[in-house]
Short mmCIF file of C-alpha atoms and ligand atoms in Angstrom, two decimals:
data_model
loop_
_atom_site.label_atom_id
_atom_site.label_comp_id
_atom_site.label_asym_id
_atom_site.label_seq_id
_atom_site.Cartn_x
_atom_site.Cartn_y
_atom_site.Cartn_z
CA MET Y 1 27.78 -2.10 73.92
CA LYS Y 2 27.54 -5.58 75.42
CA ARG Y 3 25.69 -8.06 73.49
CA ILE Y 4 24.31 -11.18 74.97
CA THR Y 5 22.25 -13.12 72.35
CA ARG Y 6 19.06 -14.79 73.29
CA ARG Y 7 20.65 -18.16 72.91
CA GLU Y 8 23.49 -17.08 75.58
CA ALA Y 9 20.75 -15.48 77.76
CA LEU Y 10 18.67 -18.77 77.67
CA LYS Y 11 21.69 -21.07 78.75
CA PHE Y 12 22.89 -18.64 81.47
CA GLY Y 13 19.43 -18.27 82.76
CA ALA Y 14 19.54 -14.66 82.34
CA ILE Y 15 16.48 -13.78 81.23
CA ALA Y 16 13.28 -12.30 83.02
CA GLY Y 17 10.03 -13.41 82.20
CA GLY Y 18 9.14 -10.68 79.64
CA SER Y 19 8.16 -12.99 76.67
CA LEU Y 20 6.45 -15.15 78.89
CA LEU Y 21 3.68 -12.84 79.24
CA LEU Y 22 2.59 -13.57 75.44
CA PRO Y 23 0.64 -16.46 74.43
CA ILE Y 24 2.05 -19.81 74.09
CA GLY Y 25 3.56 -20.27 70.80
CA LEU Y 26 3.86 -16.35 69.80
CA GLU Y 27 6.95 -15.39 72.25
CA ARG Y 28 8.69 -12.99 70.36
CA ARG Y 29 12.39 -13.64 69.25
CA SER Y 30 12.52 -17.17 71.63
CA TYR Y 31 14.77 -17.99 68.72
CA ALA Y 32 18.78 -17.24 68.95
CA LYS Y 33 19.79 -14.15 66.90
CA ASP Y 34 23.41 -14.00 65.82
CA ALA Y 35 25.80 -11.62 67.33
CA GLY Y 36 23.77 -8.67 66.41
CA SER Y 37 24.60 -5.83 64.30
CA PRO Y 38 28.15 -4.37 64.47
CA GLU Y 39 28.33 -2.44 67.18
CA THR Y 40 27.06 1.26 66.35
CA LYS Y 41 26.73 4.76 68.05
CA PRO Y 42 23.60 6.25 67.69
CA PHE Y 43 24.06 10.34 66.05
CA THR Y 44 27.31 9.72 64.38
CA LEU Y 45 26.01 9.74 60.67
CA PRO Y 46 24.78 12.79 59.19
CA PHE Y 47 21.32 13.30 58.27
CA LYS Y 48 20.53 12.81 54.27
CA ILE Y 49 17.48 13.15 52.52
CA PRO Y 50 16.58 10.76 49.34
CA PRO Y 51 16.91 12.81 45.96
CA VAL Y 52 14.03 14.16 44.17
CA LEU Y 53 13.30 12.24 40.81
CA LYS Y 54 13.06 14.04 37.48
CA PRO Y 55 11.10 13.03 34.87
CA VAL Y 56 12.64 11.72 31.54
CA ARG Y 57 9.67 13.78 29.99
CA SER Y 58 6.21 16.15 30.50
CA ASP Y 59 3.74 17.12 28.61
CA ASN Y 60 0.58 19.37 28.73
CA THR Y 61 -1.91 17.15 27.00
CA PRO Y 62 -4.91 17.33 29.01
CA GLY Y 63 -6.72 14.21 30.24
CA ASN Y 64 -10.44 13.43 29.43
CA GLY Y 65 -11.65 12.49 33.05
CA ALA Y 66 -11.05 9.14 32.52
CA ASN Y 67 -8.49 8.43 35.11
CA GLY Y 68 -9.39 12.09 36.33
CA ASP Y 69 -8.94 15.28 34.57
CA PHE Y 70 -5.54 16.69 34.43
CA SER Y 71 -3.77 19.32 32.77
CA GLY Y 72 -0.67 17.31 31.62
CA THR Y 73 1.51 14.01 32.53
CA ASP Y 74 5.04 13.76 33.84
CA TYR Y 75 6.92 10.36 32.87
CA TYR Y 76 9.26 8.65 35.09
CA VAL Y 77 11.83 5.55 34.69
CA ILE Y 78 13.03 3.21 37.67
CA GLU Y 79 15.18 0.76 37.54
CA GLN Y 80 14.69 -1.71 40.25
CA ARG Y 81 18.48 -3.26 41.17
CA PRO Y 82 20.72 -4.11 43.68
CA GLY Y 83 23.10 -1.51 45.29
CA ARG Y 84 25.82 -0.42 47.94
CA GLN Y 85 25.41 2.10 50.45
CA GLN Y 86 26.49 2.88 53.90
CA ILE Y 87 23.86 2.32 56.29
CA ILE Y 88 25.91 1.88 59.39
CA PRO Y 89 29.45 3.74 59.92
CA GLY Y 90 32.67 1.86 58.83
CA TYR Y 91 30.33 -0.91 56.56
CA THR Y 92 28.75 -1.07 52.95
CA SER Y 93 25.93 -2.57 52.43
CA THR Y 94 23.98 -4.56 49.60
CA ILE Y 95 20.58 -3.36 49.52
CA TRP Y 96 17.85 -3.65 46.43
CA GLY Y 97 16.43 -0.60 45.61
CA TYR Y 98 14.45 1.78 43.09
CA ASN Y 99 17.61 2.82 40.98
CA GLY Y 100 19.27 0.81 43.01
CA ILE Y 101 19.17 3.01 46.64
CA PHE Y 102 17.30 2.66 49.64
CA PRO Y 103 14.95 4.37 50.45
CA GLY Y 104 14.30 5.19 46.50
CA PRO Y 105 14.13 8.30 44.96
CA THR Y 106 10.98 10.63 46.14
CA ILE Y 107 8.72 11.44 43.48
CA LYS Y 108 6.93 14.80 43.65
CA ASN Y 109 3.84 15.60 41.64
CA ARG Y 110 1.02 18.29 42.18
CA VAL Y 111 -2.42 17.40 42.03
CA GLY Y 112 -4.17 18.22 38.42
CA ARG Y 113 -1.27 16.52 36.69
CA GLN Y 114 -1.04 12.93 36.08
CA THR Y 115 2.24 10.66 36.58
CA VAL Y 116 3.33 7.57 34.73
CA VAL Y 117 6.03 5.62 36.10
CA ARG Y 118 7.82 2.78 34.11
CA HIS Y 119 9.25 0.35 36.51
CA ILE Y 120 11.95 -2.00 35.04
CA ASN Y 121 12.94 -5.05 36.83
CA LYS Y 122 16.69 -5.78 37.27
CA LEU Y 123 16.51 -7.59 40.28
CA PRO Y 124 18.11 -11.17 40.98
CA ALA Y 125 16.49 -14.05 39.46
CA GLY Y 126 13.12 -15.46 41.05
CA ASN Y 127 12.20 -11.65 42.27
CA PRO Y 128 9.19 -10.22 40.24
CA PHE Y 129 7.85 -7.02 41.39
CA SER Y 130 4.68 -5.32 41.98
CA VAL Y 131 4.30 -1.83 42.91
CA HIS Y 132 1.97 -0.36 44.71
CA LEU Y 133 1.40 3.23 45.57
CA HIS Y 134 0.35 3.41 48.83
CA GLY Y 135 -2.36 6.24 49.31
CA MET Y 136 -3.38 7.01 45.49
CA ALA Y 137 -6.47 6.15 44.62
CA SER Y 138 -5.20 4.13 41.27
CA LEU Y 139 -7.35 2.07 38.88
CA PRO Y 140 -6.85 -1.74 40.04
CA GLN Y 141 -4.20 -2.80 36.92
CA TYR Y 142 -1.95 0.11 38.55
CA ASP Y 143 -2.56 -0.29 42.27
CA GLY Y 144 0.38 -3.01 42.86
CA TYR Y 145 -2.14 -5.86 43.26
CA ALA Y 146 -0.29 -9.17 44.69
CA GLU Y 147 -0.77 -11.25 41.85
CA ASP Y 148 0.32 -8.51 39.29
CA ILE Y 149 3.66 -9.48 39.24
CA THR Y 150 6.50 -8.39 36.26
CA PRO Y 151 9.15 -11.19 36.11
CA VAL Y 152 13.00 -10.20 36.10
CA GLY Y 153 13.53 -8.82 32.62
CA TYR Y 154 10.09 -7.33 32.16
CA TYR Y 155 8.96 -3.80 32.77
CA LYS Y 156 5.46 -2.11 33.37
CA ASP Y 157 4.15 1.45 33.20
CA TYR Y 158 2.14 2.30 36.33
CA VAL Y 159 -0.44 5.60 35.69
CA TYR Y 160 -1.32 7.65 38.88
CA PRO Y 161 -3.91 10.03 38.85
CA ASN Y 162 -2.44 12.56 41.82
CA ASN Y 163 -6.29 13.51 42.64
CA ARG Y 164 -5.43 14.86 46.02
CA ALA Y 165 -2.40 16.47 48.09
CA ALA Y 166 -0.57 13.83 50.88
CA SER Y 167 2.38 12.29 51.73
CA LEU Y 168 2.29 8.96 50.05
CA TRP Y 169 4.59 5.94 49.50
CA TYR Y 170 5.91 3.45 47.18
CA HIS Y 171 6.89 0.00 47.76
CA ASP Y 172 6.68 -3.41 46.55
CA HIS Y 173 3.63 -5.77 47.17
CA ALA Y 174 4.54 -9.06 45.29
CA VAL Y 175 2.88 -11.99 46.59
CA HIS Y 176 4.31 -13.98 49.44
CA GLN Y 177 7.89 -11.81 48.90
CA THR Y 178 6.37 -8.43 50.08
CA ALA Y 179 8.24 -8.24 53.27
CA PHE Y 180 11.75 -9.55 51.97
CA HIS Y 181 11.91 -6.95 49.32
CA VAL Y 182 10.74 -4.11 51.25
CA TYR Y 183 13.19 -5.06 54.00
CA GLN Y 184 15.56 -5.12 51.19
CA GLY Y 185 14.95 -1.67 50.08
CA LEU Y 186 12.22 -1.25 47.57
CA ALA Y 187 9.92 1.61 49.15
CA ALA Y 188 10.38 5.35 48.60
CA PHE Y 189 8.39 8.58 49.28
CA TYR Y 190 5.88 10.03 46.54
CA ILE Y 191 4.74 13.20 47.47
CA VAL Y 192 1.62 15.31 46.20
CA GLN Y 193 1.22 18.67 46.55
CA ASP Y 194 -1.59 21.51 45.37
CA GLU Y 195 -2.17 25.05 45.35
CA TYR Y 196 -4.24 25.15 48.65
CA GLU Y 197 -1.42 23.84 50.36
CA LEU Y 198 1.37 25.57 49.07
CA SER Y 199 -0.59 28.87 50.08
CA LEU Y 200 -0.53 28.35 53.91
CA PRO Y 201 2.05 29.44 55.68
CA LEU Y 202 3.38 26.28 56.44
CA PRO Y 203 7.24 25.65 56.29
CA LYS Y 204 8.56 24.87 52.90
CA GLY Y 205 10.98 23.74 50.64
CA GLN Y 206 14.15 22.57 52.61
CA TYR Y 207 12.36 22.93 55.72
CA ASP Y 208 9.69 20.29 54.49
CA VAL Y 209 11.58 17.55 55.37
CA PRO Y 210 10.31 13.77 54.60
CA LEU Y 211 11.57 11.27 57.52
CA PHE Y 212 11.08 7.55 56.45
CA ILE Y 213 11.98 5.31 59.76
CA HIS Y 214 13.02 1.84 59.31
CA ASP Y 215 14.69 -0.80 61.62
CA LYS Y 216 17.37 -3.20 60.31
CA GLN Y 217 19.55 -6.10 61.54
CA PHE Y 218 23.07 -6.71 60.09
CA GLY Y 219 25.74 -9.08 60.10
CA GLN Y 220 29.13 -9.03 61.69
CA ASP Y 221 29.89 -8.06 57.78
CA GLY Y 222 27.60 -5.32 57.40
CA SER Y 223 25.03 -7.11 55.36
CA VAL Y 224 21.68 -6.95 56.12
CA VAL Y 225 20.20 -9.86 57.72
CA PHE Y 226 16.41 -10.95 56.91
CA ASP Y 227 14.93 -13.08 59.58
CA THR Y 228 11.11 -13.46 60.11
CA ASN Y 229 11.36 -15.49 63.44
CA GLY Y 230 8.93 -18.30 62.20
CA GLN Y 231 6.91 -15.73 59.79
CA LYS Y 232 6.11 -13.65 62.53
CA GLU Y 233 7.99 -10.43 62.21
CA VAL Y 234 11.29 -8.84 61.21
CA MET Y 235 13.07 -6.66 64.11
CA GLY Y 236 16.30 -4.86 63.69
CA ASP Y 237 18.15 -3.23 66.41
CA VAL Y 238 19.43 -0.41 64.31
CA ILE Y 239 17.08 2.24 64.00
CA THR Y 240 17.79 3.88 60.42
CA VAL Y 241 15.93 7.25 59.30
CA ASN Y 242 16.25 7.54 55.20
CA GLY Y 243 18.62 5.00 55.20
CA VAL Y 244 20.98 6.50 57.90
CA ALA Y 245 21.55 4.88 61.09
CA TRP Y 246 20.33 7.15 64.06
CA PRO Y 247 21.22 10.13 62.10
CA ARG Y 248 22.25 13.52 63.13
CA MET Y 249 20.36 16.29 61.50
CA GLU Y 250 21.74 19.97 61.94
CA VAL Y 251 18.68 22.61 61.81
CA ALA Y 252 18.23 26.16 62.10
CA ASN Y 253 16.49 27.68 65.36
CA ARG Y 254 13.25 27.80 63.11
CA LYS Y 255 9.94 26.10 62.48
CA TYR Y 256 10.72 22.54 60.24
CA ARG Y 257 7.67 20.26 59.07
CA PHE Y 258 8.51 16.56 58.70
CA ARG Y 259 6.43 14.31 56.72
CA CYS Y 260 7.27 11.18 59.15
CA LEU Y 261 6.62 7.31 57.54
CA ASN Y 262 6.89 4.36 59.52
CA GLY Y 263 8.70 2.27 56.86
CA SER Y 264 9.65 -0.84 58.97
CA ILE Y 265 8.37 -4.22 58.55
CA SER Y 266 7.25 -4.93 62.06
CA ARG Y 267 8.45 -2.13 64.26
CA SER Y 268 6.12 0.33 65.85
CA TYR Y 269 7.25 3.41 67.67
CA ASP Y 270 5.91 6.01 70.11
CA LEU Y 271 7.71 9.12 69.15
CA ALA Y 272 8.83 12.20 71.61
CA LEU Y 273 11.25 14.88 71.95
CA SER Y 274 13.77 14.32 74.50
CA THR Y 275 12.99 18.26 75.64
CA GLY Y 276 9.50 17.15 76.70
CA GLU Y 277 8.03 19.83 74.14
CA PRO Y 278 5.35 19.00 72.24
CA LEU Y 279 5.41 17.83 68.34
CA ILE Y 280 2.44 20.09 66.46
CA MET Y 281 0.60 17.68 64.24
CA ILE Y 282 -0.69 18.60 61.24
CA GLY Y 283 -1.17 15.71 58.87
CA THR Y 284 -2.39 12.31 58.66
CA ASP Y 285 -1.75 9.38 55.92
CA ALA Y 286 -4.01 11.17 53.44
CA GLY Y 287 -2.97 14.85 53.83
CA LEU Y 288 -3.63 17.94 56.21
CA THR Y 289 -5.74 17.40 59.41
CA GLY Y 290 -8.67 19.80 60.05
CA ALA Y 291 -6.26 21.56 62.67
CA PRO Y 292 -2.98 21.47 64.11
CA VAL Y 293 -2.73 19.35 67.21
CA PRO Y 294 0.23 19.53 69.81
CA VAL Y 295 0.82 16.25 71.56
CA LYS Y 296 3.79 15.12 73.68
CA HIS Y 297 4.11 11.93 71.91
CA PHE Y 298 2.44 9.92 69.31
CA ARG Y 299 2.22 6.02 68.21
CA ILE Y 300 2.98 5.12 64.83
CA GLY Y 301 2.51 1.80 63.09
CA MET Y 302 3.92 0.59 59.94
CA ALA Y 303 2.95 2.25 56.76
CA GLU Y 304 0.92 5.38 58.74
CA ARG Y 305 2.23 8.77 57.98
CA TYR Y 306 1.77 11.62 60.14
CA ASP Y 307 3.15 15.31 59.09
CA PHE Y 308 4.49 17.31 62.35
CA VAL Y 309 6.21 20.70 62.70
CA ILE Y 310 8.85 20.87 65.33
CA ASP Y 311 9.72 24.45 66.67
CA PHE Y 312 13.37 24.66 66.98
CA SER Y 313 13.34 28.60 67.83
CA LYS Y 314 12.77 27.82 71.33
CA TYR Y 315 16.00 26.28 71.64
CA LYS Y 316 19.48 28.01 72.28
CA ILE Y 317 22.23 27.14 69.17
CA GLY Y 318 23.91 24.25 70.24
CA THR Y 319 21.12 22.34 71.69
CA GLN Y 320 20.65 18.84 70.53
CA ILE Y 321 17.24 17.25 70.72
CA VAL Y 322 16.70 13.44 70.29
CA LEU Y 323 13.69 12.02 68.84
CA LYS Y 324 12.90 9.22 71.11
CA ASN Y 325 10.87 6.15 70.53
CA LEU Y 326 8.86 5.67 74.19
CA ASN Y 327 8.00 1.67 73.11
CA PRO Y 328 11.60 0.44 72.52
CA ASP Y 329 12.42 -3.22 72.76
CA LYS Y 330 12.90 -4.83 75.89
CA ASN Y 331 15.82 -7.32 74.69
CA GLU Y 332 19.30 -5.89 75.82
CA GLU Y 333 20.51 -6.40 72.38
CA TYR Y 334 17.92 -4.05 70.96
CA GLU Y 335 18.96 -1.52 73.60
CA ASN Y 336 19.04 1.51 71.45
CA THR Y 337 15.90 1.10 69.80
CA ASN Y 338 14.65 3.56 72.15
CA VAL Y 339 16.22 6.56 70.24
CA VAL Y 340 15.64 7.35 66.49
CA MET Y 341 17.80 10.40 65.69
CA ARG Y 342 18.92 13.88 66.90
CA PHE Y 343 18.84 17.23 65.92
CA ASP Y 344 21.51 19.59 66.24
CA VAL Y 345 20.22 23.35 66.37
CA VAL Y 346 23.39 25.16 64.67
CA ARG Y 347 22.54 28.21 62.92
CA GLN Y 348 20.34 31.14 63.40
CA GLU Y 349 17.55 32.12 61.21
CA THR Y 350 14.37 34.01 61.17
CA ASP Y 351 11.25 32.34 60.69
CA ASN Y 352 7.75 34.49 60.35
CA ILE Y 353 5.86 31.27 60.12
CA SER Y 354 2.74 30.78 62.39
CA ILE Y 355 1.26 27.44 61.89
CA PRO Y 356 -2.09 28.13 60.79
CA SER Y 357 -4.99 27.63 63.23
CA LYS Y 358 -7.14 25.87 60.69
CA LEU Y 359 -5.32 23.96 58.11
CA ARG Y 360 -7.49 21.66 55.33
CA PRO Y 361 -11.60 22.04 55.71
CA PHE Y 362 -12.64 18.31 57.33
CA GLU Y 363 -15.97 17.20 57.52
CA ARG Y 364 -16.79 14.24 59.69
CA ILE Y 365 -18.65 11.62 57.56
CA PRO Y 366 -22.07 11.16 59.44
CA GLU Y 367 -22.29 7.85 60.79
CA SER Y 368 -25.82 7.56 59.63
CA SER Y 369 -24.90 7.58 55.80
CA ALA Y 370 -23.29 4.31 56.17
CA VAL Y 371 -25.30 1.67 54.38
CA ARG Y 372 -23.99 -1.39 56.02
CA THR Y 373 -21.30 -2.39 58.81
CA ARG Y 374 -18.86 -5.28 57.99
CA GLU Y 375 -16.48 -6.86 60.52
CA TRP Y 376 -12.96 -8.23 60.17
CA GLN Y 377 -11.13 -10.10 62.78
CA TYR Y 378 -7.38 -10.40 62.63
CA GLU Y 379 -5.71 -13.19 64.59
CA ARG Y 380 -3.44 -16.14 64.57
CA GLY Y 381 -5.00 -19.36 62.80
CA GLY Y 382 -3.57 -22.81 61.84
CA GLY Y 383 -0.16 -21.51 62.13
CA LEU Y 384 -0.78 -18.47 59.65
CA TRP Y 385 -2.22 -14.96 59.98
CA VAL Y 386 -5.80 -14.75 59.16
CA ILE Y 387 -8.68 -12.04 58.36
CA ASN Y 388 -11.76 -13.60 59.99
CA GLY Y 389 -9.89 -17.03 59.77
CA LYS Y 390 -9.15 -17.05 55.98
CA ILE Y 391 -6.01 -16.38 54.01
CA TRP Y 392 -5.35 -14.88 50.59
CA ASP Y 393 -6.86 -16.40 48.18
CA GLU Y 394 -6.93 -14.44 44.47
CA ASN Y 395 -10.28 -16.16 43.60
CA ARG Y 396 -12.25 -15.27 46.94
CA LEU Y 397 -13.89 -11.85 47.05
CA ASP Y 398 -14.68 -11.00 50.67
CA ALA Y 399 -16.95 -7.76 50.23
CA ASN Y 400 -18.73 -6.21 47.34
CA PRO Y 401 -19.66 -2.74 48.45
CA GLY Y 402 -21.39 -0.81 45.57
CA LEU Y 403 -19.54 2.64 43.66
CA GLY Y 404 -20.44 5.40 46.08
CA ASP Y 405 -21.47 3.24 48.89
CA VAL Y 406 -20.74 4.49 52.48
CA GLU Y 407 -19.91 1.92 54.72
CA ILE Y 408 -18.57 1.10 58.45
CA TRP Y 409 -16.03 -1.44 58.84
CA ARG Y 410 -15.22 -2.61 62.23
CA LEU Y 411 -11.70 -3.84 62.76
CA TYR Y 412 -10.73 -5.96 65.58
CA ASN Y 413 -8.13 -8.00 67.49
CA LYS Y 414 -9.36 -10.27 70.16
CA ALA Y 415 -5.47 -11.40 70.93
CA GLY Y 416 -3.31 -9.79 73.59
CA GLY Y 417 0.32 -10.67 71.77
CA TRP Y 418 -0.34 -8.82 68.51
CA PHE Y 419 -0.86 -5.73 66.92
CA HIS Y 420 -1.97 -5.44 63.32
CA PRO Y 421 -1.66 -2.04 61.35
CA ILE Y 422 -4.59 -2.36 58.55
CA HIS Y 423 -4.61 -1.25 55.67
CA ILE Y 424 -7.36 -0.79 53.17
CA HIS Y 425 -6.32 0.19 49.61
CA LEU Y 426 -8.14 2.53 47.12
CA ILE Y 427 -9.95 4.96 49.80
CA ASP Y 428 -9.25 7.35 52.64
CA LEU Y 429 -11.52 6.53 55.63
CA GLN Y 430 -12.02 8.08 59.18
CA ILE Y 431 -11.78 6.71 62.76
CA LEU Y 432 -15.33 6.75 64.23
CA THR Y 433 -14.25 5.11 67.65
CA ARG Y 434 -11.13 3.31 69.02
CA ASN Y 435 -12.29 0.97 71.51
CA GLY Y 436 -15.62 2.75 72.00
CA LYS Y 437 -14.03 6.00 72.62
CA PRO Y 438 -13.38 8.79 70.24
CA PRO Y 439 -9.78 8.25 68.25
CA PHE Y 440 -6.38 9.85 69.52
CA ASP Y 441 -6.46 13.55 68.63
CA TYR Y 442 -3.74 13.23 66.13
CA GLU Y 443 -5.83 10.40 64.15
CA ARG Y 444 -8.58 12.81 63.54
CA GLY Y 445 -7.97 12.97 59.74
CA TRP Y 446 -8.14 11.03 56.60
CA LYS Y 447 -6.30 8.13 56.92
CA ASP Y 448 -5.69 4.34 55.06
CA VAL Y 449 -3.63 2.57 57.83
CA PHE Y 450 -5.22 1.94 61.13
CA TYR Y 451 -3.34 0.66 64.01
CA VAL Y 452 -5.30 -2.22 65.46
CA GLY Y 453 -3.42 -2.96 68.57
CA PRO Y 454 -3.71 -5.91 71.24
CA ASN Y 455 -7.12 -6.47 72.20
CA GLU Y 456 -8.12 -3.09 70.26
CA ASP Y 457 -11.62 -2.63 68.25
CA VAL Y 458 -11.26 0.33 65.78
CA ARG Y 459 -14.52 1.48 63.86
CA VAL Y 460 -13.60 3.18 60.63
CA ILE Y 461 -15.80 4.93 57.90
CA GLY Y 462 -15.32 5.69 54.05
CA LYS Y 463 -16.85 5.97 50.69
CA PHE Y 464 -16.33 3.08 48.19
CA GLY Y 465 -14.94 4.84 44.71
CA PRO Y 466 -14.13 6.28 42.62
CA HIS Y 467 -13.09 3.22 40.72
CA ILE Y 468 -14.82 -0.13 40.42
CA GLY Y 469 -12.83 -3.31 40.78
CA LYS Y 470 -10.77 -5.59 43.04
CA TYR Y 471 -8.69 -4.02 45.82
CA MET Y 472 -6.92 -5.28 49.01
CA MET Y 473 -7.09 -4.81 52.47
CA HIS Y 474 -3.98 -6.36 54.52
CA CYS Y 475 -2.09 -5.88 57.92
CA HIS Y 476 1.25 -3.83 57.17
CA ASN Y 477 3.18 -6.13 59.01
CA THR Y 478 4.05 -7.16 55.72
CA VAL Y 479 5.63 -10.59 57.45
CA HIS Y 480 1.91 -11.13 58.38
CA GLU Y 481 0.51 -9.81 54.60
CA ASP Y 482 2.56 -12.27 53.22
CA HIS Y 483 1.43 -15.37 55.55
CA ASP Y 484 -1.28 -14.65 54.86
CA MET Y 485 -3.29 -11.50 56.78
CA MET Y 486 -4.36 -10.18 53.28
CA ASN Y 487 -7.80 -10.53 51.63
CA GLN Y 488 -9.59 -8.75 48.70
CA TRP Y 489 -12.90 -6.96 48.18
CA GLU Y 490 -14.42 -5.44 44.88
CA VAL Y 491 -16.01 -2.16 44.21
CA GLY Y 492 -19.23 -2.39 41.94
CA GLN Y 493 -19.08 -5.08 39.35
CA GLY Y 494 -17.22 -5.54 35.96
CA GLY Y 495 -14.18 -3.34 37.03
CA PRO Y 496 -11.04 -4.10 34.76
CA ASP Y 497 -8.78 -7.42 35.82
CA PRO Y 498 -5.74 -5.96 37.91
CA VAL Y 499 -3.63 -8.85 36.52
CA THR Y 500 -4.53 -8.99 32.71
CA SER Y 501 -5.55 -5.87 31.63
CA ALA Y 502 -2.16 -3.70 32.05
CA PRO Y 503 0.12 -6.75 31.54
CA PRO Y 504 4.23 -6.30 31.92
CA LYS Y 505 6.18 -6.16 28.82
CA LYS Y 506 9.41 -7.75 27.96
CA LEU Y 507 12.50 -5.62 27.72
CA PRO Y 508 13.79 -3.82 26.12
CA ALA Y 509 11.22 -0.96 26.69
CA ALA Y 510 9.47 0.76 24.17
CA PRO Y 511 9.88 4.56 24.21
CA PHE Y 512 6.94 6.68 25.98
CA VAL Y 513 4.22 7.60 23.52
CU1 LIG O 1 1.50 -0.14 51.96
CU2 LIG O 1 -1.36 -2.78 50.39
O1 LIG O 1 0.16 -1.52 51.19
CU1 LIG O 2 -2.09 0.99 49.57
CU1 LIG O 3 -0.23 -8.13 61.55
#
């Protein structure tokens, strides 16, 4: 692969005008990258699935309803620490991970059981963590509030109610350090299932496969390179899935369910199959949708989750199917960002599954039930990323919906150059309109991240609860979040303080009670 760095290209006058279309001051990668990652051919490494974490203890003591009713609790312990692993062929890279691996171990749980996860900080000095379980309606003190940080040498027990089935993920949220920490590897799946979902004839077990997509940049020695391009974005020239560069997955000629998460810092994807066959979309951020919908391709911004089924039974053994990205980077050193992974159909297996025409009952929230509308504009201002002209301030509240209030939030982006996947903590919402039109077919479900593209205007509706307290909203380009496109709002009044009501404790850790 020939690599011309941006600086060389500028020197030799080889740049065509692509980036000139962007607003002044916002050109992407107008700085010089080093030589690019070591040359890596796509589809050389085998696909892998992150391990599922085992609880250290489980009990069947029922909950009293204070944090949801539950039949018992599963306790987990995770150390956040550096680790070394192969991501690109021929190199071992240092990452930071939950239990020292990237992505971290998957936590799987059932609706009706509570989870307690003890996170222990063994990161390098100067790196406090805050753990956010993205998509869970956690109490404020367990929600990974940006200022609720646990220093090195301390630990914190996070409590999760598991109140509905969805593909969630947990990742770092430490104030101003989120992008760096997530990029280093502090991110993993957390999957909640319920009896209803398990009763549906959908692919299960080894045919229910998580895909954590994340782009990375490497130095010539295989080290992970973090460069925010002047606090704007982190873009990698290597696409990884579950911590492996462009993996090759061997599949049987049957149906598989994929839980797809864009765990990238700043890159969005437009995913499609190389065969032109549709992906059968069955889930959004917050779980199964009302009905499956086949699409030729779909857009996925950072932190969005989409579940889909691929039916490999139509392919002969020996067929190779590439998961493509129809929105690749135009710069030459990113030439392989047009592909994500490959499926090799290698075995015959029978499959009696036919995807049900109805998935989970889905009711639209009527627009008329909203008690008010709020407007949020996302833009660049004063050299920072801002919401309604403001940066993050832990002492300022920007909204105060009442407990149980239904509100419409209008999320918009008047600028042409950048997109912002906006994440609203605590609640699940529905898209009413995208640019005045109905949402895309595949985004008509419960969601917590909303892709607000250049010049886009997205109206969403949701009901505030079940907890009172302070929660955040931010762009999930975590570089934007860190600098400083994040604010907070409070549901009701008198909720627990997110920072002081469950403070971290000093190691050594006490046994679980
Ligand atoms: Cu996935 Cu506030 O983040
Ligand atoms: Cu979240
Ligand atoms: Cu943004």
